Amino acid sequence: MITKPIFILNGPNLNRLGKREPEIYGTTTLAEIELMCREAAGDTPVRFHQSNAEHQLVDWIHEAIDEGAGILINPAGLSFRSIPLLDALKMFPGPIIEFHISNIHRREAIYHRSLVSTVATAVIAGLGPRGYPIAVKSLMELIDR
Ligand code: DHK
């Protein structure tokens, strides 16, 4: 039984899911993704957030450091350039799953080298929006280990 919350954090532009480049990200909205995540988490508390602001994501990671069991993060475009996000994640003592809806390694080269991957416990990329609940279940298994 996981009593501390899992933090599901989403970075810039993910608030536009549903309309944003549907050929890449599908048509599922972030609100629908949140519902799928909460269902997958069962009784485990979930803190589900999205922000276009790097500092807000850093603040949520600090909250997770103080009270979270695990982090599932789609850093979006911040994956590739954000030292502050990386530095915050380095402080987190629990498991971290980096998640991308698309397979970033099959896209333009700018998406191929994620800084977050250097600190993540695991990386899931390319499963589409329905990968989120799979990632939640995987995170819970990592926490139970
Ligand atoms: C989402 C983004 O916004 C992009 O910047 C990443 C990621 C890919 C995704 O597939 O969820 O490169």
Coordinates of N, CA, C and O and ligand atoms in Angstrom, one line a residue:
M1 N 0.9 -1.2 0.0 CA 0.0 0.0 0.0 C 0.9 1.2 0.0 O 1.7 1.4 0.9
I2 N 0.8 2.1 -1.0 CA 1.6 3.3 -1.1 C 0.7 4.4 -0.5 O -0.3 4.8 -1.0
T3 N 1.2 5.0 0.6 CA 0.4 6.0 1.3 C 0.9 7.4 0.9 O 0.0 8.4 0.9
K4 N 2.1 7.6 0.5 CA 2.6 8.9 0.1 C 2.2 9.1 -1.4 O 2.1 8.2 -2.2
P5 N 2.0 10.3 -1.8 CA 1.5 10.6 -3.2 C 2.5 10.3 -4.3 O 3.7 10.5 -4.0
I6 N 2.0 9.9 -5.4 CA 2.9 10.0 -6.6 C 2.6 11.3 -7.3 O 1.5 11.7 -7.4
F7 N 3.7 11.9 -7.8 CA 3.6 13.2 -8.5 C 3.7 12.9 -10.0 O 4.6 12.3 -10.5
I8 N 2.6 13.3 -10.7 CA 2.6 13.2 -12.2 C 2.7 14.6 -12.8 O 1.8 15.4 -12.6
L9 N 3.9 14.9 -13.3 CA 4.2 16.3 -13.7 C 4.3 16.4 -15.3 O 4.9 15.5 -15.9
N10 N 3.7 17.4 -15.8 CA 3.7 17.6 -17.3 C 4.2 19.0 -17.6 O 3.7 20.0 -17.0
G11 N 5.0 19.1 -18.6 CA 5.7 20.3 -19.0 C 5.0 21.1 -20.0 O 3.8 20.9 -20.3
P12 N 5.7 22.0 -20.6 CA 5.1 23.0 -21.5 C 4.4 22.4 -22.7 O 4.8 21.4 -23.3
N13 N 3.3 23.1 -23.1 CA 2.4 22.8 -24.2 C 1.6 21.5 -24.1 O 0.7 21.3 -24.9
L14 N 1.7 20.8 -23.0 CA 0.9 19.6 -22.8 C -0.5 19.9 -22.4 O -1.4 19.1 -22.5
N15 N -0.7 21.2 -22.0 CA -2.1 21.6 -21.8 C -2.9 21.7 -23.1 O -4.1 21.8 -23.1
R16 N -2.2 21.7 -24.2 CA -2.8 21.8 -25.5 C -3.1 20.4 -26.1 O -3.6 20.3 -27.3
L17 N -2.8 19.3 -25.4 CA -3.1 18.0 -25.9 C -4.6 17.9 -26.3 O -5.4 18.4 -25.6
G18 N -4.8 17.2 -27.4 CA -6.1 17.0 -27.9 C -6.2 17.8 -29.2 O -6.8 17.3 -30.2
K19 N -5.6 19.0 -29.2 CA -5.5 19.8 -30.5 C -4.1 19.9 -31.0 O -3.9 20.1 -32.2
R20 N -3.1 19.6 -30.1 CA -1.7 19.9 -30.5 C -1.2 18.7 -31.4 O -1.1 17.6 -31.0
E21 N -0.8 19.0 -32.6 CA -0.2 18.0 -33.5 C -0.8 16.6 -33.3 O 0.0 15.7 -32.9
P22 N -2.1 16.4 -33.5 CA -2.7 15.1 -33.2 C -2.0 13.9 -33.9 O -2.1 12.8 -33.4
E23 N -1.4 14.2 -35.0 CA -0.7 13.1 -35.8 C 0.5 12.6 -34.9 O 0.9 11.4 -35.1
I24 N 1.0 13.4 -34.0 CA 2.1 13.0 -33.1 C 1.6 12.6 -31.8 O 2.0 11.5 -31.2
Y25 N 0.7 13.4 -31.2 CA 0.3 13.3 -29.8 C -1.1 12.7 -29.6 O -1.5 12.5 -28.4
G26 N -1.8 12.4 -30.7 CA -3.1 11.9 -30.5 C -4.2 13.0 -30.2 O -3.8 14.2 -30.2
T27 N -5.4 12.5 -29.9 CA -6.4 13.5 -29.6 C -6.9 13.5 -28.2 O -7.9 14.1 -27.8
T28 N -6.3 12.7 -27.4 CA -6.6 12.6 -25.9 C -6.2 13.9 -25.2 O -5.1 14.3 -25.4
T29 N -7.1 14.4 -24.4 CA -6.8 15.7 -23.7 C -6.1 15.3 -22.4 O -6.1 14.2 -21.9
L30 N -5.5 16.4 -21.9 CA -4.7 16.2 -20.6 C -5.7 15.8 -19.5 O -5.4 15.0 -18.6
A31 N -6.9 16.3 -19.5 CA -7.9 16.0 -18.5 C -8.3 14.5 -18.6 O -8.4 13.9 -17.5
E32 N -8.4 14.0 -19.8 CA -8.7 12.6 -20.0 C -7.5 11.7 -19.5 O -7.7 10.7 -18.9
I33 N -6.3 12.2 -19.7 CA -5.1 11.5 -19.3 C -5.1 11.5 -17.7 O -4.7 10.5 -17.1
E34 N -5.4 12.6 -17.1 CA -5.5 12.6 -15.7 C -6.4 11.6 -15.1 O -6.1 10.9 -14.2
L35 N -7.6 11.5 -15.7 CA -8.5 10.4 -15.3 C -8.0 9.0 -15.4 O -8.1 8.2 -14.5
M36 N -7.3 8.8 -16.5 CA -6.7 7.4 -16.7 C -5.6 7.2 -15.7 O -5.5 6.1 -15.1
C37 N -4.8 8.2 -15.3 CA -3.8 8.1 -14.3 C -4.4 7.8 -12.9 O -3.9 6.9 -12.2
R38 N -5.4 8.5 -12.6 CA -6.0 8.4 -11.3 C -6.6 7.0 -11.1 O -6.6 6.3 -10.1
E39 N -7.2 6.5 -12.2 CA -7.8 5.1 -12.2 C -6.7 4.1 -12.0 O -6.8 3.2 -11.2
A40 N -5.6 4.3 -12.7 CA -4.5 3.3 -12.6 C -3.9 3.3 -11.3 O -3.4 2.3 -10.8
A41 N -3.9 4.5 -10.6 CA -3.3 4.6 -9.3 C -4.1 4.0 -8.2 O -3.6 3.7 -7.1
G42 N -5.4 3.8 -8.4 CA -6.2 3.2 -7.4 C -6.3 4.0 -6.1 O -6.6 5.2 -6.2
D43 N -5.9 3.4 -5.0 CA -6.0 4.1 -3.7 C -4.7 4.9 -3.5 O -4.7 5.7 -2.4
T44 N -3.7 4.8 -4.3 CA -2.5 5.7 -4.1 C -2.8 7.1 -4.4 O -3.4 7.4 -5.5
P45 N -2.5 8.0 -3.5 CA -2.8 9.5 -3.8 C -2.0 9.9 -5.0 O -0.8 9.5 -5.2
V46 N -2.6 10.8 -5.8 CA -1.9 11.4 -7.0 C -1.9 12.9 -6.9 O -3.0 13.5 -6.6
R47 N -0.8 13.5 -7.2 CA -0.7 14.9 -7.5 C -0.4 15.1 -9.0 O 0.7 14.8 -9.4
F48 N -1.4 15.5 -9.7 CA -1.3 15.7 -11.2 C -1.2 17.1 -11.5 O -2.1 17.9 -11.2
H49 N -0.1 17.5 -12.2 CA 0.1 18.9 -12.5 C 0.6 19.1 -13.9 O 1.2 18.2 -14.5
Q50 N 0.3 20.3 -14.5 CA 0.9 20.7 -15.8 C 1.2 22.2 -15.7 O 0.5 23.0 -15.1
S51 N 2.4 22.5 -16.2 CA 2.8 23.9 -16.3 C 3.6 24.2 -17.5 O 4.4 23.3 -17.9
N52 N 3.5 25.4 -18.0 CA 4.4 25.9 -19.1 C 5.6 26.6 -18.5 O 6.5 27.0 -19.3
A53 N 5.7 26.6 -17.2 CA 6.8 27.4 -16.5 C 7.7 26.4 -15.8 O 7.3 25.6 -15.0
E54 N 9.0 26.6 -16.2 CA 10.1 25.7 -15.6 C 10.1 25.8 -14.1 O 10.2 24.8 -13.4
H55 N 10.0 27.1 -13.6 CA 10.1 27.2 -12.1 C 9.0 26.5 -11.3 O 9.1 26.0 -10.3
Q56 N 7.8 26.5 -12.0 CA 6.6 25.8 -11.3 C 6.9 24.3 -11.2 O 6.6 23.7 -10.2
L57 N 7.4 23.8 -12.3 CA 7.8 22.3 -12.3 C 8.9 22.0 -11.2 O 8.8 21.0 -10.5
V58 N 9.8 22.9 -11.1 CA 10.9 22.8 -10.1 C 10.2 22.8 -8.7 O 10.6 22.0 -7.8
D59 N 9.3 23.7 -8.5 CA 8.6 23.8 -7.2 C 7.9 22.5 -6.8 O 7.9 22.0 -5.7
W60 N 7.2 21.9 -7.8 CA 6.5 20.7 -7.6 C 7.4 19.5 -7.3 O 7.2 18.7 -6.5
I61 N 8.6 19.6 -8.0 CA 9.6 18.5 -7.7 C 10.1 18.7 -6.2 O 10.3 17.7 -5.5
H62 N 10.3 19.9 -5.8 CA 10.6 20.1 -4.4 C 9.6 19.6 -3.4 O 9.9 19.0 -2.4
E63 N 8.3 19.8 -3.8 CA 7.2 19.2 -2.9 C 7.4 17.7 -2.9 O 7.2 17.0 -1.9
A64 N 7.7 17.1 -4.1 CA 7.8 15.6 -4.2 C 9.0 15.1 -3.3 O 8.9 14.1 -2.7
I65 N 10.1 15.9 -3.3 CA 11.2 15.6 -2.5 C 10.8 15.5 -1.0 O 11.2 14.6 -0.3
D66 N 9.9 16.4 -0.6 CA 9.5 16.4 0.8 C 8.5 15.4 1.2 O 8.4 15.0 2.3
E67 N 7.6 15.0 0.2 CA 6.5 14.2 0.6 C 6.0 13.2 -0.4 O 5.0 12.5 -0.2
G68 N 6.8 13.0 -1.5 CA 6.3 12.1 -2.6 C 7.0 10.7 -2.6 O 8.1 10.6 -2.1
A69 N 6.2 9.8 -3.1 CA 6.8 8.4 -3.2 C 7.5 8.1 -4.5 O 8.4 7.3 -4.6
G70 N 7.0 8.8 -5.5 CA 7.6 8.6 -6.9 C 7.2 9.8 -7.8 O 6.3 10.5 -7.5
I71 N 7.9 9.9 -8.9 CA 7.7 11.0 -9.9 C 7.5 10.3 -11.2 O 8.4 9.6 -11.7
L72 N 6.4 10.7 -11.9 CA 6.2 10.4 -13.3 C 6.2 11.8 -14.0 O 5.4 12.6 -13.7
I73 N 7.2 12.0 -14.9 CA 7.3 13.3 -15.4 C 7.4 13.3 -17.0 O 8.2 12.5 -17.5
N74 N 6.6 14.0 -17.6 CA 6.7 14.3 -19.0 C 7.3 15.7 -19.1 O 6.5 16.7 -19.1
P75 N 8.6 15.9 -19.2 CA 9.2 17.3 -19.2 C 8.9 18.1 -20.4 O 9.2 19.2 -20.5
A76 N 8.4 17.3 -21.5 CA 8.2 18.0 -22.8 C 9.4 18.6 -23.3 O 10.5 18.1 -23.1
G77 N 9.3 19.9 -23.8 CA 10.5 20.5 -24.3 C 11.6 20.8 -23.3 O 12.7 20.9 -23.7
L78 N 11.3 20.8 -22.0 CA 12.3 21.1 -21.0 C 13.2 19.9 -20.9 O 14.3 20.0 -20.2
S79 N 12.9 18.7 -21.4 CA 13.7 17.5 -21.3 C 15.1 17.7 -21.8 O 16.1 17.2 -21.3
F80 N 15.3 18.6 -22.8 CA 16.5 18.7 -23.6 C 17.4 19.8 -23.2 O 18.6 19.8 -23.6
R81 N 16.9 20.7 -22.3 CA 17.7 21.9 -22.1 C 17.7 22.4 -20.6 O 18.5 23.3 -20.3
S82 N 16.9 21.8 -19.8 CA 16.7 22.4 -18.5 C 17.6 21.9 -17.4 O 17.4 20.8 -16.9
I83 N 18.6 22.6 -17.1 CA 19.5 22.3 -15.9 C 18.8 22.4 -14.6 O 18.9 21.5 -13.7
P84 N 18.0 23.4 -14.4 CA 17.2 23.5 -13.1 C 16.3 22.3 -12.9 O 16.3 21.8 -11.8
L85 N 15.7 21.8 -13.9 CA 14.8 20.7 -13.8 C 15.7 19.5 -13.4 O 15.4 18.7 -12.5
L86 N 16.8 19.3 -14.1 CA 17.7 18.2 -13.8 C 18.2 18.2 -12.4 O 18.2 17.3 -11.6
D87 N 18.6 19.4 -12.0 CA 19.2 19.6 -10.6 C 18.2 19.3 -9.6 O 18.5 18.7 -8.5
A88 N 16.9 19.6 -9.8 CA 15.8 19.3 -8.8 C 15.6 17.8 -8.8 O 15.5 17.2 -7.7
L89 N 15.5 17.2 -9.9 CA 15.3 15.8 -10.0 C 16.4 15.0 -9.3 O 16.2 13.9 -8.7
K90 N 17.6 15.5 -9.4 CA 18.8 14.8 -8.7 C 18.6 14.7 -7.2 O 19.1 13.8 -6.6
M91 N 17.8 15.6 -6.7 CA 17.5 15.6 -5.2 C 16.5 14.6 -4.8 O 16.3 14.3 -3.6
F92 N 15.7 14.1 -5.8 CA 14.6 13.3 -5.4 C 15.1 11.9 -5.0 O 15.8 11.2 -5.8
P93 N 14.7 11.4 -3.8 CA 15.3 10.1 -3.4 C 14.6 8.8 -3.9 O 15.1 7.7 -3.9
G94 N 13.4 9.0 -4.5 CA 12.6 7.8 -5.0 C 12.7 7.6 -6.4 O 13.5 8.3 -7.1
P95 N 11.9 6.7 -7.0 CA 12.0 6.4 -8.4 C 11.4 7.5 -9.3 O 10.4 8.1 -8.9
I96 N 12.0 7.7 -10.4 CA 11.5 8.7 -11.4 C 11.3 8.0 -12.7 O 12.2 7.3 -13.2
I97 N 10.2 8.1 -13.3 CA 9.9 7.6 -14.7 C 9.8 8.9 -15.6 O 8.9 9.7 -15.3
E98 N 10.7 8.9 -16.6 CA 10.5 10.0 -17.6 C 9.6 9.4 -18.7 O 9.8 8.3 -19.2
F99 N 8.6 10.2 -19.1 CA 7.6 9.8 -20.0 C 7.5 10.7 -21.2 O 7.4 11.9 -21.0
H100 N 7.4 10.1 -22.4 CA 7.1 10.9 -23.6 C 6.0 10.2 -24.4 O 6.1 9.0 -24.6
I101 N 5.0 10.9 -24.8 CA 3.9 10.3 -25.6 C 4.5 9.8 -26.9 O 4.2 8.6 -27.3
S102 N 5.4 10.5 -27.5 CA 6.0 10.1 -28.8 C 7.3 9.4 -28.5 O 7.9 9.6 -27.5
N103 N 7.8 8.7 -29.5 CA 9.1 8.1 -29.5 C 10.1 9.2 -29.9 O 10.3 9.4 -31.1
I104 N 10.7 9.9 -28.9 CA 11.5 11.0 -29.2 C 12.7 10.6 -30.1 O 13.3 11.5 -30.8
H105 N 13.1 9.4 -30.1 CA 14.3 8.9 -30.8 C 14.0 8.7 -32.3 O 14.9 8.5 -33.1
R106 N 12.7 8.8 -32.6 CA 12.4 8.7 -34.1 C 12.0 10.1 -34.6 O 11.5 10.1 -35.7
R107 N 12.2 11.1 -33.8 CA 11.9 12.4 -34.3 C 13.1 13.2 -34.6 O 14.2 12.7 -34.7
E108 N 12.9 14.5 -34.8 CA 14.0 15.4 -35.1 C 15.1 15.3 -34.1 O 14.9 15.0 -32.9
A109 N 16.4 15.5 -34.5 CA 17.5 15.3 -33.7 C 17.5 16.1 -32.4 O 18.0 15.7 -31.4
I110 N 16.8 17.3 -32.4 CA 16.8 18.1 -31.2 C 16.1 17.4 -30.1 O 16.2 17.8 -28.9
Y111 N 15.3 16.4 -30.4 CA 14.6 15.6 -29.4 C 15.3 14.4 -28.9 O 14.7 13.6 -28.1
H112 N 16.5 14.1 -29.4 CA 17.1 12.8 -29.1 C 17.9 12.7 -27.8 O 18.1 11.6 -27.3
R113 N 18.4 13.9 -27.3 CA 19.2 13.8 -26.1 C 18.5 14.5 -24.9 O 18.5 15.7 -24.8
S114 N 17.9 13.7 -24.1 CA 17.2 14.2 -22.9 C 18.1 14.3 -21.7 O 18.7 13.3 -21.3
L115 N 18.2 15.4 -21.1 CA 19.0 15.6 -19.9 C 18.3 14.8 -18.7 O 19.0 14.2 -17.9
V116 N 17.0 14.8 -18.8 CA 16.3 14.1 -17.7 C 16.6 12.6 -17.7 O 16.6 12.0 -16.6
S117 N 16.9 12.0 -18.9 CA 17.2 10.6 -18.9 C 18.4 10.2 -18.1 O 18.6 9.1 -17.7
T118 N 19.3 11.3 -17.9 CA 20.5 11.0 -17.1 C 20.3 10.8 -15.6 O 21.1 10.3 -14.9
V119 N 19.0 11.1 -15.2 CA 18.7 10.9 -13.8 C 17.5 10.0 -13.6 O 17.3 9.5 -12.5
A120 N 16.7 9.7 -14.6 CA 15.5 8.9 -14.5 C 15.8 7.5 -14.2 O 16.8 6.9 -14.7
T121 N 15.0 6.8 -13.4 CA 15.1 5.4 -13.2 C 14.8 4.6 -14.4 O 15.4 3.6 -14.8
A122 N 13.8 5.1 -15.1 CA 13.3 4.5 -16.4 C 12.7 5.5 -17.3 O 12.3 6.6 -16.9
V123 N 12.7 5.2 -18.6 CA 12.2 6.1 -19.6 C 11.2 5.3 -20.5 O 11.4 4.2 -20.9
I124 N 10.0 5.9 -20.6 CA 8.9 5.3 -21.5 C 8.6 6.3 -22.6 O 8.2 7.5 -22.2
A125 N 8.7 5.9 -23.8 CA 8.5 6.9 -24.9 C 7.9 6.1 -26.1 O 8.3 5.1 -26.5
G126 N 6.8 6.7 -26.7 CA 6.3 6.2 -27.9 C 5.0 5.4 -27.7 O 4.4 4.9 -28.8
L127 N 4.5 5.2 -26.5 CA 3.3 4.4 -26.3 C 2.0 5.2 -26.6 O 0.9 4.7 -26.5
G128 N 2.2 6.6 -26.8 CA 1.0 7.4 -27.0 C 0.4 7.8 -25.6 O 0.9 7.3 -24.6
P129 N -0.7 8.5 -25.6 CA -1.4 8.9 -24.4 C -1.7 7.7 -23.5 O -1.7 7.8 -22.2
R130 N -2.0 6.6 -24.1 CA -2.4 5.4 -23.2 C -1.2 4.8 -22.5 O -1.3 3.9 -21.7
G131 N 0.0 5.4 -22.8 CA 1.1 5.0 -22.0 C 1.2 5.5 -20.6 O 1.8 5.0 -19.7
Y132 N 0.4 6.6 -20.4 CA 0.4 7.2 -19.0 C 0.0 6.2 -18.0 O 0.7 6.0 -17.0
P133 N -1.2 5.6 -18.1 CA -1.5 4.6 -17.0 C -0.6 3.4 -16.9 O -0.4 2.9 -15.8
I134 N 0.0 3.0 -18.0 CA 1.1 2.0 -17.9 C 2.3 2.5 -17.1 O 2.8 1.7 -16.3
A135 N 2.6 3.7 -17.4 CA 3.7 4.3 -16.6 C 3.4 4.4 -15.1 O 4.3 4.2 -14.3
V136 N 2.1 4.8 -14.8 CA 1.7 4.9 -13.4 C 1.9 3.5 -12.7 O 2.5 3.4 -11.6
K137 N 1.4 2.5 -13.4 CA 1.5 1.1 -12.8 C 3.0 0.7 -12.6 O 3.4 0.1 -11.6
S138 N 3.8 1.1 -13.6 CA 5.3 0.8 -13.5 C 5.9 1.5 -12.4 O 6.7 1.0 -11.6
L139 N 5.5 2.8 -12.2 CA 6.1 3.6 -11.1 C 5.7 3.0 -9.8 O 6.6 2.9 -8.9
M140 N 4.5 2.6 -9.6 CA 4.0 2.0 -8.4 C 4.8 0.7 -8.1 O 5.2 0.4 -6.9
E141 N 5.1 -0.1 -9.1 CA 5.9 -1.3 -8.9 C 7.3 -0.9 -8.5 O 7.9 -1.6 -7.6
L142 N 7.9 0.1 -9.1 CA 9.2 0.6 -8.7 C 9.2 1.0 -7.2 O 10.2 0.7 -6.5
I143 N 8.2 1.7 -6.8 CA 8.1 2.2 -5.4 C 8.0 1.0 -4.5 O 8.7 0.9 -3.4
D144 N 7.2 0.0 -4.8 CA 7.1 -1.2 -4.0 C 8.4 -2.0 -3.9 O 8.6 -2.7 -2.9
R145 N 9.2 -1.9 -4.9 CA 10.5 -2.6 -4.8 C 11.3 -2.1 -3.6 O 12.2 -2.6 -3.1
Ligands
DHK1 C1 6.3 16.3 -25.6 C2 6.8 17.5 -26.1 O1 6.2 18.6 -25.9 C3 8.1 17.5 -26.9 O2 8.8 18.7 -26.6 C4 8.9 16.3 -26.6 C5 7.0 15.1 -25.7 C6 8.0 15.1 -26.8 C7 6.1 13.9 -25.8 O3 6.2 13.1 -26.7 O4 5.2 13.8 -24.9 O5 9.9 16.3 -27.5

